[in-house]
Amino acid sequence: MSSEQNNAMGPVQPASDEAKQVFHQVKEQVVAQLHKLRHDDKVHGLHEMDDLDKISEYKLYQYAVEEVSYGWNYFGKIEVDDDKFIHCRAHKYHDGRVDFYSLHTEPDNAVWTRDDPLVYFTD
């Protein structure tokens, strides 16, 4: 099983057509998760979404792939507003199905800059 310290994530590279398709397929779930994070911020004062006022776009900027026995884990850096990014993880099965997995969040942060590196994350 992969972890943040021990994984087979490949190099981060510019968005490809295939990676764009993967993250397009999970767009609804990603946007729903962003709205949930916004709600949780307001209710619990978490401040994870303080840097994002609105979702004005959804454009894959970079991605990386980890091959696993049941398909591929895709890690994507998606621009959602002017120079504001989220880090998203999706899974593509061997049969082509794609599932949303998670967004990369840390205490007080779920929105990243262009300079923040896309790294392996589990949740």
Short mmCIF file of N, CA and C in Angstrom, two decimals:
data_model
loop_
_atom_site.label_atom_id
_atom_site.label_comp_id
_atom_site.label_asym_id
_atom_site.label_seq_id
_atom_site.Cartn_x
_atom_site.Cartn_y
_atom_site.Cartn_z
N MET A 1 0.84 -1.18 0.00
CA MET A 1 0.00 0.00 0.00
C MET A 1 0.88 1.25 0.00
N SER A 2 0.50 2.22 -0.78
CA SER A 2 1.28 3.45 -0.89
C SER A 2 1.05 4.37 0.30
N SER A 3 2.04 5.20 0.56
CA SER A 3 1.93 6.22 1.60
C SER A 3 2.63 7.48 1.10
N GLU A 4 2.54 8.55 1.87
CA GLU A 4 3.20 9.79 1.46
C GLU A 4 4.71 9.61 1.37
N GLN A 5 5.28 8.72 2.18
CA GLN A 5 6.72 8.49 2.17
C GLN A 5 7.14 7.40 1.18
N ASN A 6 6.24 6.46 0.89
CA ASN A 6 6.59 5.31 0.05
C ASN A 6 5.50 5.13 -1.00
N ASN A 7 5.75 5.63 -2.22
CA ASN A 7 4.74 5.54 -3.27
C ASN A 7 5.44 5.49 -4.63
N ALA A 8 4.66 5.24 -5.66
CA ALA A 8 5.21 5.14 -7.01
C ALA A 8 4.66 6.25 -7.91
N MET A 9 4.39 7.42 -7.32
CA MET A 9 3.88 8.54 -8.11
C MET A 9 4.95 8.97 -9.10
N GLY A 10 4.55 9.08 -10.36
CA GLY A 10 5.46 9.51 -11.41
C GLY A 10 5.72 11.00 -11.36
N PRO A 11 6.49 11.49 -12.30
CA PRO A 11 6.84 12.91 -12.32
C PRO A 11 5.62 13.79 -12.61
N VAL A 12 5.65 14.98 -12.05
CA VAL A 12 4.61 15.97 -12.33
C VAL A 12 4.88 16.54 -13.72
N GLN A 13 3.83 16.60 -14.53
CA GLN A 13 3.99 17.06 -15.91
C GLN A 13 2.81 17.93 -16.32
N PRO A 14 2.96 18.68 -17.42
CA PRO A 14 1.84 19.51 -17.89
C PRO A 14 0.63 18.66 -18.25
N ALA A 15 -0.54 19.24 -18.17
CA ALA A 15 -1.79 18.53 -18.44
C ALA A 15 -1.78 17.91 -19.83
N SER A 16 -2.18 16.64 -19.91
CA SER A 16 -2.34 15.94 -21.18
C SER A 16 -3.83 15.80 -21.46
N ASP A 17 -4.18 15.45 -22.69
CA ASP A 17 -5.59 15.26 -23.02
C ASP A 17 -6.22 14.16 -22.18
N GLU A 18 -5.49 13.05 -21.99
CA GLU A 18 -6.03 11.95 -21.19
C GLU A 18 -6.27 12.39 -19.75
N ALA A 19 -5.32 13.09 -19.15
CA ALA A 19 -5.48 13.55 -17.77
C ALA A 19 -6.63 14.55 -17.66
N LYS A 20 -6.78 15.42 -18.66
CA LYS A 20 -7.90 16.37 -18.66
C LYS A 20 -9.22 15.62 -18.65
N GLN A 21 -9.32 14.53 -19.42
CA GLN A 21 -10.55 13.73 -19.44
C GLN A 21 -10.83 13.11 -18.08
N VAL A 22 -9.80 12.60 -17.43
CA VAL A 22 -9.98 11.99 -16.10
C VAL A 22 -10.56 13.01 -15.14
N PHE A 23 -9.96 14.19 -15.07
CA PHE A 23 -10.43 15.18 -14.10
C PHE A 23 -11.74 15.84 -14.52
N HIS A 24 -12.04 15.85 -15.81
CA HIS A 24 -13.34 16.34 -16.26
C HIS A 24 -14.45 15.40 -15.77
N GLN A 25 -14.17 14.10 -15.76
CA GLN A 25 -15.17 13.12 -15.33
C GLN A 25 -15.52 13.24 -13.85
N VAL A 26 -14.64 13.81 -13.04
CA VAL A 26 -14.92 13.94 -11.60
C VAL A 26 -15.25 15.37 -11.20
N LYS A 27 -15.44 16.25 -12.18
CA LYS A 27 -15.66 17.68 -11.90
C LYS A 27 -16.83 17.90 -10.94
N GLU A 28 -17.97 17.25 -11.18
CA GLU A 28 -19.13 17.45 -10.30
C GLU A 28 -18.81 17.10 -8.85
N GLN A 29 -18.14 15.99 -8.64
CA GLN A 29 -17.80 15.58 -7.27
C GLN A 29 -16.79 16.54 -6.65
N VAL A 30 -15.85 17.03 -7.45
CA VAL A 30 -14.85 17.98 -6.95
C VAL A 30 -15.53 19.27 -6.51
N VAL A 31 -16.40 19.81 -7.35
CA VAL A 31 -17.10 21.05 -7.01
C VAL A 31 -17.98 20.84 -5.78
N ALA A 32 -18.65 19.69 -5.69
CA ALA A 32 -19.47 19.39 -4.51
C ALA A 32 -18.60 19.34 -3.25
N GLN A 33 -17.41 18.76 -3.36
CA GLN A 33 -16.51 18.70 -2.20
C GLN A 33 -16.03 20.10 -1.81
N LEU A 34 -15.78 20.96 -2.80
CA LEU A 34 -15.39 22.34 -2.49
C LEU A 34 -16.51 23.08 -1.76
N HIS A 35 -17.75 22.86 -2.19
CA HIS A 35 -18.89 23.48 -1.50
C HIS A 35 -19.03 22.95 -0.07
N LYS A 36 -18.78 21.64 0.10
CA LYS A 36 -18.84 21.05 1.45
C LYS A 36 -17.75 21.66 2.34
N LEU A 37 -16.55 21.81 1.79
CA LEU A 37 -15.46 22.43 2.56
C LEU A 37 -15.82 23.86 2.95
N ARG A 38 -16.43 24.61 2.03
CA ARG A 38 -16.86 25.98 2.32
C ARG A 38 -17.87 25.98 3.47
N HIS A 39 -18.85 25.07 3.41
CA HIS A 39 -19.86 24.96 4.47
C HIS A 39 -19.19 24.62 5.81
N ASP A 40 -18.31 23.62 5.80
CA ASP A 40 -17.63 23.22 7.03
C ASP A 40 -16.78 24.37 7.59
N ASP A 41 -16.17 25.15 6.71
CA ASP A 41 -15.42 26.33 7.15
C ASP A 41 -16.30 27.27 7.95
N LYS A 42 -17.48 27.54 7.41
CA LYS A 42 -18.39 28.48 8.07
C LYS A 42 -18.89 27.93 9.40
N VAL A 43 -19.23 26.65 9.43
CA VAL A 43 -19.78 26.04 10.64
C VAL A 43 -18.72 25.86 11.72
N HIS A 44 -17.55 25.40 11.33
CA HIS A 44 -16.52 25.02 12.31
C HIS A 44 -15.33 25.97 12.37
N GLY A 45 -15.31 27.00 11.54
CA GLY A 45 -14.20 27.95 11.56
C GLY A 45 -12.88 27.33 11.18
N LEU A 46 -12.89 26.46 10.16
CA LEU A 46 -11.67 25.73 9.79
C LEU A 46 -10.69 26.56 8.96
N HIS A 47 -11.17 27.51 8.20
CA HIS A 47 -10.34 28.41 7.39
C HIS A 47 -9.60 27.72 6.24
N GLU A 48 -10.05 26.54 5.82
CA GLU A 48 -9.39 25.86 4.70
C GLU A 48 -9.67 26.55 3.37
N MET A 49 -10.80 27.23 3.27
CA MET A 49 -11.21 27.83 2.01
C MET A 49 -11.12 29.35 2.00
N ASP A 50 -10.43 29.94 2.95
CA ASP A 50 -10.35 31.40 3.05
C ASP A 50 -9.82 32.06 1.78
N ASP A 51 -8.94 31.39 1.07
CA ASP A 51 -8.30 32.00 -0.11
C ASP A 51 -9.11 31.87 -1.39
N LEU A 52 -10.28 31.23 -1.33
CA LEU A 52 -11.07 31.03 -2.55
C LEU A 52 -12.46 31.61 -2.36
N ASP A 53 -12.72 32.72 -3.07
CA ASP A 53 -14.03 33.36 -2.99
C ASP A 53 -15.05 32.69 -3.90
N LYS A 54 -14.59 32.24 -5.07
CA LYS A 54 -15.50 31.64 -6.04
C LYS A 54 -14.73 30.66 -6.92
N ILE A 55 -15.47 29.80 -7.58
CA ILE A 55 -14.89 28.89 -8.56
C ILE A 55 -15.20 29.49 -9.92
N SER A 56 -14.21 30.13 -10.53
CA SER A 56 -14.44 30.81 -11.80
C SER A 56 -13.99 29.98 -13.00
N GLU A 57 -13.23 28.93 -12.75
CA GLU A 57 -12.78 28.05 -13.83
C GLU A 57 -12.46 26.69 -13.25
N TYR A 58 -12.20 25.74 -14.13
CA TYR A 58 -11.83 24.39 -13.73
C TYR A 58 -10.90 23.88 -14.83
N LYS A 59 -9.61 24.13 -14.64
CA LYS A 59 -8.64 23.86 -15.70
C LYS A 59 -7.45 23.10 -15.12
N LEU A 60 -7.25 21.88 -15.62
CA LEU A 60 -6.10 21.09 -15.17
C LEU A 60 -4.82 21.75 -15.63
N TYR A 61 -3.92 21.98 -14.69
CA TYR A 61 -2.64 22.64 -14.95
C TYR A 61 -1.51 21.61 -15.03
N GLN A 62 -1.43 20.73 -14.04
CA GLN A 62 -0.40 19.70 -13.98
C GLN A 62 -1.01 18.42 -13.43
N TYR A 63 -0.31 17.31 -13.65
CA TYR A 63 -0.77 16.05 -13.09
C TYR A 63 0.40 15.09 -12.94
N ALA A 64 0.15 14.03 -12.18
CA ALA A 64 1.09 12.93 -12.03
C ALA A 64 0.25 11.66 -11.88
N VAL A 65 0.85 10.53 -12.19
CA VAL A 65 0.13 9.26 -12.15
C VAL A 65 0.92 8.25 -11.33
N GLU A 66 0.19 7.46 -10.57
CA GLU A 66 0.77 6.33 -9.85
C GLU A 66 0.06 5.07 -10.34
N GLU A 67 0.81 4.14 -10.91
CA GLU A 67 0.20 2.87 -11.32
C GLU A 67 0.07 1.97 -10.10
N VAL A 68 -1.12 1.42 -9.93
CA VAL A 68 -1.39 0.49 -8.84
C VAL A 68 -2.02 -0.76 -9.45
N SER A 69 -2.15 -1.82 -8.66
CA SER A 69 -2.61 -3.10 -9.20
C SER A 69 -4.01 -3.03 -9.81
N TYR A 70 -4.84 -2.11 -9.38
CA TYR A 70 -6.23 -2.04 -9.85
C TYR A 70 -6.47 -0.84 -10.77
N GLY A 71 -5.40 -0.24 -11.31
CA GLY A 71 -5.55 0.88 -12.24
C GLY A 71 -4.49 1.94 -12.00
N TRP A 72 -4.93 3.22 -12.01
CA TRP A 72 -4.01 4.34 -11.88
C TRP A 72 -4.60 5.39 -10.96
N ASN A 73 -3.77 5.89 -10.07
CA ASN A 73 -4.14 7.05 -9.26
C ASN A 73 -3.63 8.29 -9.98
N TYR A 74 -4.53 9.22 -10.21
CA TYR A 74 -4.19 10.50 -10.86
C TYR A 74 -4.19 11.60 -9.81
N PHE A 75 -3.14 12.38 -9.80
CA PHE A 75 -3.03 13.54 -8.92
C PHE A 75 -3.03 14.77 -9.83
N GLY A 76 -3.93 15.70 -9.58
CA GLY A 76 -4.04 16.85 -10.46
C GLY A 76 -4.00 18.17 -9.73
N LYS A 77 -3.36 19.13 -10.36
CA LYS A 77 -3.35 20.51 -9.87
C LYS A 77 -4.30 21.27 -10.79
N ILE A 78 -5.44 21.70 -10.25
CA ILE A 78 -6.52 22.29 -11.04
C ILE A 78 -6.69 23.75 -10.66
N GLU A 79 -6.65 24.62 -11.67
CA GLU A 79 -6.87 26.04 -11.41
C GLU A 79 -8.37 26.28 -11.32
N VAL A 80 -8.80 26.89 -10.21
CA VAL A 80 -10.23 27.14 -9.98
C VAL A 80 -10.56 28.63 -9.91
N ASP A 81 -9.56 29.47 -9.85
CA ASP A 81 -9.71 30.92 -9.89
C ASP A 81 -8.34 31.48 -10.27
N ASP A 82 -8.25 32.75 -10.45
CA ASP A 82 -7.01 33.38 -10.89
C ASP A 82 -5.85 33.03 -9.95
N ASP A 83 -4.93 32.19 -10.43
CA ASP A 83 -3.76 31.74 -9.68
C ASP A 83 -4.11 31.07 -8.35
N LYS A 84 -5.27 30.40 -8.30
CA LYS A 84 -5.67 29.62 -7.13
C LYS A 84 -5.97 28.20 -7.60
N PHE A 85 -5.38 27.25 -6.91
CA PHE A 85 -5.41 25.86 -7.36
C PHE A 85 -5.89 24.95 -6.24
N ILE A 86 -6.47 23.83 -6.65
CA ILE A 86 -6.74 22.74 -5.72
C ILE A 86 -5.92 21.55 -6.18
N HIS A 87 -5.61 20.67 -5.26
CA HIS A 87 -4.92 19.43 -5.59
C HIS A 87 -5.94 18.32 -5.39
N CYS A 88 -6.17 17.57 -6.44
CA CYS A 88 -7.24 16.58 -6.49
C CYS A 88 -6.65 15.21 -6.81
N ARG A 89 -7.31 14.18 -6.27
CA ARG A 89 -6.89 12.81 -6.57
C ARG A 89 -8.10 12.05 -7.11
N ALA A 90 -7.87 11.33 -8.20
CA ALA A 90 -8.91 10.50 -8.81
C ALA A 90 -8.30 9.14 -9.14
N HIS A 91 -9.16 8.17 -9.33
CA HIS A 91 -8.68 6.83 -9.68
C HIS A 91 -9.33 6.37 -10.98
N LYS A 92 -8.50 5.87 -11.89
CA LYS A 92 -8.99 5.31 -13.14
C LYS A 92 -8.75 3.81 -13.12
N TYR A 93 -9.83 3.04 -13.23
CA TYR A 93 -9.74 1.58 -13.22
C TYR A 93 -9.31 1.08 -14.60
N HIS A 94 -8.89 -0.17 -14.64
CA HIS A 94 -8.47 -0.78 -15.91
C HIS A 94 -9.59 -0.77 -16.94
N ASP A 95 -10.85 -0.84 -16.49
CA ASP A 95 -11.98 -0.85 -17.44
C ASP A 95 -12.39 0.56 -17.89
N GLY A 96 -11.67 1.59 -17.42
CA GLY A 96 -11.94 2.95 -17.86
C GLY A 96 -12.79 3.79 -16.92
N ARG A 97 -13.43 3.15 -15.93
CA ARG A 97 -14.22 3.92 -14.96
C ARG A 97 -13.30 4.85 -14.18
N VAL A 98 -13.84 6.01 -13.81
CA VAL A 98 -13.07 6.99 -13.04
C VAL A 98 -13.86 7.38 -11.80
N ASP A 99 -13.21 7.38 -10.64
CA ASP A 99 -13.82 7.78 -9.38
C ASP A 99 -13.04 8.94 -8.77
N PHE A 100 -13.76 9.89 -8.20
CA PHE A 100 -13.14 10.93 -7.39
C PHE A 100 -12.67 10.29 -6.09
N TYR A 101 -11.48 10.66 -5.63
CA TYR A 101 -10.94 10.10 -4.39
C TYR A 101 -10.93 11.16 -3.29
N SER A 102 -10.23 12.27 -3.50
CA SER A 102 -10.16 13.29 -2.45
C SER A 102 -9.51 14.57 -2.96
N LEU A 103 -9.60 15.59 -2.11
CA LEU A 103 -8.85 16.83 -2.30
C LEU A 103 -7.76 16.88 -1.25
N HIS A 104 -6.63 17.46 -1.60
CA HIS A 104 -5.54 17.60 -0.64
C HIS A 104 -5.83 18.81 0.24
N THR A 105 -6.02 18.56 1.51
CA THR A 105 -6.24 19.64 2.47
C THR A 105 -5.27 19.48 3.63
N GLU A 106 -4.95 20.58 4.22
CA GLU A 106 -4.14 20.62 5.43
C GLU A 106 -4.83 21.56 6.40
N PRO A 107 -4.51 21.51 7.68
CA PRO A 107 -5.14 22.46 8.59
C PRO A 107 -4.96 23.89 8.07
N ASP A 108 -6.05 24.59 7.98
CA ASP A 108 -6.08 25.98 7.51
C ASP A 108 -5.78 26.15 6.03
N ASN A 109 -5.81 25.08 5.22
CA ASN A 109 -5.52 25.27 3.79
C ASN A 109 -6.06 24.14 2.93
N ALA A 110 -6.77 24.55 1.87
CA ALA A 110 -7.19 23.63 0.81
C ALA A 110 -6.97 24.27 -0.56
N VAL A 111 -6.44 25.48 -0.56
CA VAL A 111 -6.21 26.23 -1.80
C VAL A 111 -4.72 26.50 -1.92
N TRP A 112 -4.17 26.19 -3.09
CA TRP A 112 -2.74 26.24 -3.30
C TRP A 112 -2.40 27.29 -4.36
N THR A 113 -1.14 27.69 -4.40
CA THR A 113 -0.67 28.63 -5.41
C THR A 113 -0.02 27.87 -6.56
N ARG A 114 0.30 28.58 -7.61
CA ARG A 114 1.00 27.98 -8.75
C ARG A 114 2.35 27.40 -8.31
N ASP A 115 2.98 28.03 -7.33
CA ASP A 115 4.31 27.60 -6.89
C ASP A 115 4.29 26.43 -5.90
N ASP A 116 3.14 26.15 -5.30
CA ASP A 116 3.06 25.02 -4.37
C ASP A 116 3.15 23.72 -5.17
N PRO A 117 4.09 22.84 -4.83
CA PRO A 117 4.26 21.63 -5.63
C PRO A 117 3.10 20.64 -5.43
N LEU A 118 2.78 19.93 -6.50
CA LEU A 118 1.82 18.83 -6.44
C LEU A 118 2.56 17.64 -5.86
N VAL A 119 2.10 17.14 -4.72
CA VAL A 119 2.77 16.04 -4.04
C VAL A 119 1.77 14.91 -3.79
N TYR A 120 2.29 13.75 -3.48
CA TYR A 120 1.46 12.60 -3.15
C TYR A 120 0.66 12.90 -1.89
N PHE A 121 -0.61 12.54 -1.88
CA PHE A 121 -1.43 12.67 -0.68
C PHE A 121 -2.46 11.56 -0.66
N THR A 122 -2.90 11.20 0.52
CA THR A 122 -3.88 10.12 0.65
C THR A 122 -5.28 10.63 0.90
N ASP A 123 -5.43 11.76 1.58
CA ASP A 123 -6.77 12.32 1.81
C ASP A 123 -6.69 13.79 2.08
#
